[in-house]
Structure formats: structure tokens, C-alpha cells
Short mmCIF file of C-alpha atoms in Angstrom, two decimals:
data_model
loop_
_atom_site.label_atom_id
_atom_site.label_comp_id
_atom_site.label_asym_id
_atom_site.label_seq_id
_atom_site.Cartn_x
_atom_site.Cartn_y
_atom_site.Cartn_z
CA TRP A 1 10.30 -5.30 9.66
CA ALA A 2 12.70 -3.68 12.02
CA VAL A 3 11.49 -0.28 10.84
CA ARG A 4 7.87 -1.23 11.09
CA LEU A 5 8.23 -2.72 14.55
CA SER A 6 10.21 0.25 15.79
CA ILE A 7 7.46 2.77 14.74
CA ALA A 8 4.45 0.59 15.59
CA GLY A 9 2.42 2.29 18.30
CA ARG A 10 4.56 5.46 18.18
CA VAL A 11 2.96 7.04 15.15
CA SER A 12 -0.59 6.95 13.76
CA PHE A 13 -1.78 3.90 11.82
CA GLU A 14 -1.83 5.87 8.58
CA MET A 15 1.64 7.36 9.15
CA ALA A 16 3.05 3.94 9.74
CA ILE A 17 1.61 2.73 6.44
CA ALA A 18 2.98 5.77 4.64
CA PHE A 19 6.42 5.36 6.26
CA GLY A 20 6.44 1.59 5.29
CA SER A 21 5.51 2.56 1.71
CA LEU A 22 8.41 5.02 1.55
CA VAL A 23 10.84 2.42 2.90
CA ASN A 24 9.68 -0.16 0.31
CA PHE A 25 9.96 2.48 -2.46
CA GLY A 26 13.49 3.33 -1.40
CA LEU A 27 14.54 -0.30 -1.33
CA LEU A 28 12.85 -0.87 -4.70
CA LEU A 29 14.89 1.94 -6.06
CA LEU A 30 18.12 0.79 -4.44
CA ILE A 31 17.90 -2.87 -5.56
CA PRO A 32 17.98 -2.18 -9.37
CA PHE A 33 20.81 0.26 -9.00
CA ILE A 34 22.89 -2.28 -7.06
CA SER A 35 21.87 -4.98 -9.54
CA ASP A 36 22.99 -2.80 -12.49
CA PHE A 37 26.32 -1.95 -10.96
CA GLN A 38 26.99 -5.67 -10.55
CA ALA A 39 25.83 -6.40 -14.14
CA GLN A 40 28.09 -6.57 -17.16
CA SER A 41 28.65 -3.07 -18.35
CA ASP A 42 28.73 -4.03 -22.03
CA ALA A 43 25.38 -5.85 -21.94
CA HIS A 44 22.51 -4.67 -24.05
CA PHE A 45 19.79 -2.49 -22.49
CA ALA A 46 17.18 -5.23 -22.55
CA VAL A 47 19.53 -7.73 -20.84
CA ARG A 48 20.41 -5.23 -18.15
CA PHE A 49 16.73 -4.24 -17.64
CA LYS A 50 15.72 -7.89 -17.25
CA HIS A 51 18.59 -8.44 -14.78
CA ASN A 52 17.62 -5.35 -12.80
CA LEU A 53 13.94 -6.24 -12.88
CA ARG A 54 14.40 -9.74 -11.49
CA GLY A 55 15.61 -8.66 -8.04
CA ALA A 56 13.10 -5.85 -7.78
CA VAL A 57 10.18 -8.08 -8.63
CA VAL A 58 11.29 -10.74 -6.12
CA TYR A 59 11.59 -8.04 -3.47
CA ALA A 60 8.07 -6.68 -4.44
CA CYS A 61 6.51 -10.11 -4.07
CA LEU A 62 8.19 -10.65 -0.68
CA ALA A 63 7.24 -7.12 0.52
CA ALA A 64 3.60 -7.63 -0.48
CA LEU A 65 3.47 -10.83 1.47
CA SER A 66 5.24 -9.07 4.33
CA VAL A 67 2.56 -6.27 4.33
CA GLY A 68 -0.18 -8.89 4.72
CA VAL A 69 1.67 -10.84 7.44
CA PHE A 70 2.65 -7.74 9.35
CA TYR A 71 -0.78 -6.02 9.46
CA HIS A 72 -2.86 -9.21 9.86
CA VAL A 73 -0.66 -11.33 12.02
CA VAL A 74 2.03 -9.37 13.87
CA ALA A 75 0.09 -6.13 14.25
CA ALA A 76 -3.38 -7.71 14.02
CA ASP A 77 -4.55 -5.97 17.20
CA GLN A 78 -3.65 -2.51 15.78
CA THR A 79 -5.35 -3.28 12.47
CA ALA A 80 -8.48 -4.54 14.21
CA PHE A 81 -8.52 -1.49 16.53
CA ARG A 82 -8.22 0.85 13.48
CA LYS A 83 -11.07 -1.09 11.78
CA LEU A 84 -13.18 -0.77 14.91
CA GLU A 85 -12.53 2.95 15.04
CA ARG A 86 -13.64 3.34 11.42
CA GLU A 87 -16.78 1.25 12.12
CA GLN A 88 -17.65 3.43 15.12
CA PHE A 89 -17.12 6.56 13.03
CA ILE A 90 -19.55 5.21 10.42
CA GLU A 91 -22.06 4.27 13.09
CA GLN A 92 -21.84 7.74 14.71
CA SER A 93 -21.87 9.72 11.50
CA LEU A 94 -24.90 7.88 10.10
CA SER A 95 -26.91 7.51 13.27
CA ASP A 96 -28.19 11.08 13.39
CA ALA A 97 -30.94 11.82 10.81
CA ASP A 98 -30.10 15.51 10.65
CA ALA A 99 -26.44 14.94 10.13
CA PHE A 100 -27.22 12.36 7.37
CA ALA A 101 -29.54 14.81 5.67
CA ALA A 102 -26.66 17.37 5.69
CA LEU A 103 -24.41 14.76 4.17
CA GLN A 104 -26.93 13.96 1.48
CA GLN A 105 -26.93 17.62 0.41
CA THR A 106 -23.15 17.61 -0.09
CA ASP A 107 -22.83 14.19 -1.66
CA PRO A 108 -25.06 13.36 -4.69
CA ARG A 109 -24.46 9.61 -4.26
CA LEU A 110 -25.93 9.75 -0.80
CA ALA A 111 -28.95 11.68 -1.96
CA ALA A 112 -30.31 8.61 -3.73
CA MET A 113 -30.19 6.26 -0.75
CA ASP A 114 -31.58 5.96 2.71
CA ARG A 115 -29.56 5.86 5.92
CA ALA A 116 -29.65 2.09 6.37
CA THR A 117 -28.39 1.48 2.83
CA ALA A 118 -25.66 4.03 3.18
CA LYS A 119 -24.57 2.51 6.47
CA ALA A 120 -24.60 -1.03 5.07
CA ARG A 121 -22.56 0.08 2.04
CA ALA A 122 -20.04 1.97 4.14
CA LEU A 123 -19.53 -0.97 6.43
CA ASP A 124 -19.24 -3.41 3.47
CA SER A 125 -16.63 -1.13 1.92
CA LEU A 126 -14.73 -0.91 5.19
CA ARG A 127 -14.71 -4.74 5.53
CA PHE A 128 -13.35 -4.97 1.98
CA GLN A 129 -10.59 -2.43 2.69
CA PHE A 130 -9.43 -4.32 5.79
CA ASP A 131 -9.51 -7.76 4.07
CA PRO A 132 -6.04 -9.35 4.17
CA ARG A 133 -6.45 -10.69 0.64
CA TRP A 134 -7.08 -7.12 -0.59
CA HIS A 135 -4.04 -5.78 1.28
CA VAL A 136 -1.71 -8.37 -0.25
CA THR A 137 -3.24 -8.00 -3.71
CA ALA A 138 -3.17 -4.20 -3.75
CA SER A 139 0.34 -4.18 -2.31
CA LEU A 140 1.49 -6.70 -4.91
CA ILE A 141 0.05 -4.73 -7.81
CA LEU A 142 1.55 -1.42 -6.66
CA LEU A 143 4.91 -2.88 -5.66
CA VAL A 144 5.37 -4.79 -8.96
CA ALA A 145 4.43 -1.71 -10.93
CA THR A 146 6.83 0.37 -8.86
CA SER A 147 9.57 -2.25 -9.29
CA ALA A 148 9.18 -2.09 -13.08
CA CYS A 149 9.45 1.73 -13.05
CA CYS A 150 12.44 1.65 -10.71
CA ALA A 151 14.19 -1.01 -12.82
CA LEU A 152 13.63 0.97 -15.95
CA PHE A 153 14.87 4.19 -14.25
CA ALA A 154 17.97 2.46 -12.87
CA THR A 155 18.74 0.87 -16.23
CA LEU A 156 18.46 4.19 -18.06
CA ILE A 157 20.42 6.18 -15.54
CA CYS A 158 23.25 3.65 -15.19
CA GLY A 159 23.43 3.27 -19.00
CA PHE A 160 23.65 7.07 -19.30
CA LEU A 161 26.34 7.29 -16.62
CA ARG A 162 28.38 4.50 -18.25
CA SER A 163 28.35 6.14 -21.71
#
């Protein structure tokens, strides 16, 4: 949180998300390595992997909750402002009939729908993307998958280094 709070408002919304993702990835990589160095060196691969995975998955769950709390409680104003910017962009880009006709020529999905339908779908998609439940769920899925990969990597590398 210290990293997120220190960069909030100083970099773009997307850059802050990317930076937070990199910090989480770095910590998810560090946790299994530390866990493996603390484990018994003569333990079987599966035992060490399970030991390494436990801490990483706990961190992944806490980090996913942290993402939701940070962007929808602590930085709710920034998140709402970014959503409003995206809504205004949709409104502006789909308000002009000529611009929409040009978009229809480049996107075959838009060619089959009228402007009101395209606008409604874009706004529905935006609301879904900024839903706190989606942020937590997507973060949890990605962070747990990343934790499993990092735990496997750490277990393999540490086993190789010990042999």
C-alpha cells in the first residue's frame, strides 16, 4: 500500500495499475524463494512445492482483496474519475453519426448494430469493468495462477541449486 499511495496521483491510472501488478509479481516471486530457503533441504519436491505454494497463495488472496479495497475505497475518487473519463469518451465517440459510420467500416462487429445499441453495450461493458467484484475476482484468479507458477519456479530452481 505504501507503494500505491506514494504513486497515486503522480502517474496515470493505468501506469499505477501496471506498477502495482509488477510489485505484486515481485513479491509473489520472492515469497516462495524465501519459503524454500526456510524449508527442509532434504524434503521431497512435492512437500517443498506445497510449502512454497502456501505462503504465495495466502499473499495472492490478501493482495486481491487489497486491490479491491484500494481502488474502490481508498482511491475511489480516482477510480470514479477514470470511469467518468471513459464514459465521456464513449459518449463523444459515438455521438457523431459520421464518426460512427467510419468506426463501422473498420470494425465488423459495429457494422451489424446501430449507434444506440453500440453505445449501450459499450457503457454496459465499462460498468462491468469497473465493478469491484470483477476487480477482486480477476485479481484473485490472476494472482493465484501467478503464485502457483512462481512457487513451481522457486521449487525447481532451489532444488537445482541444492543438488
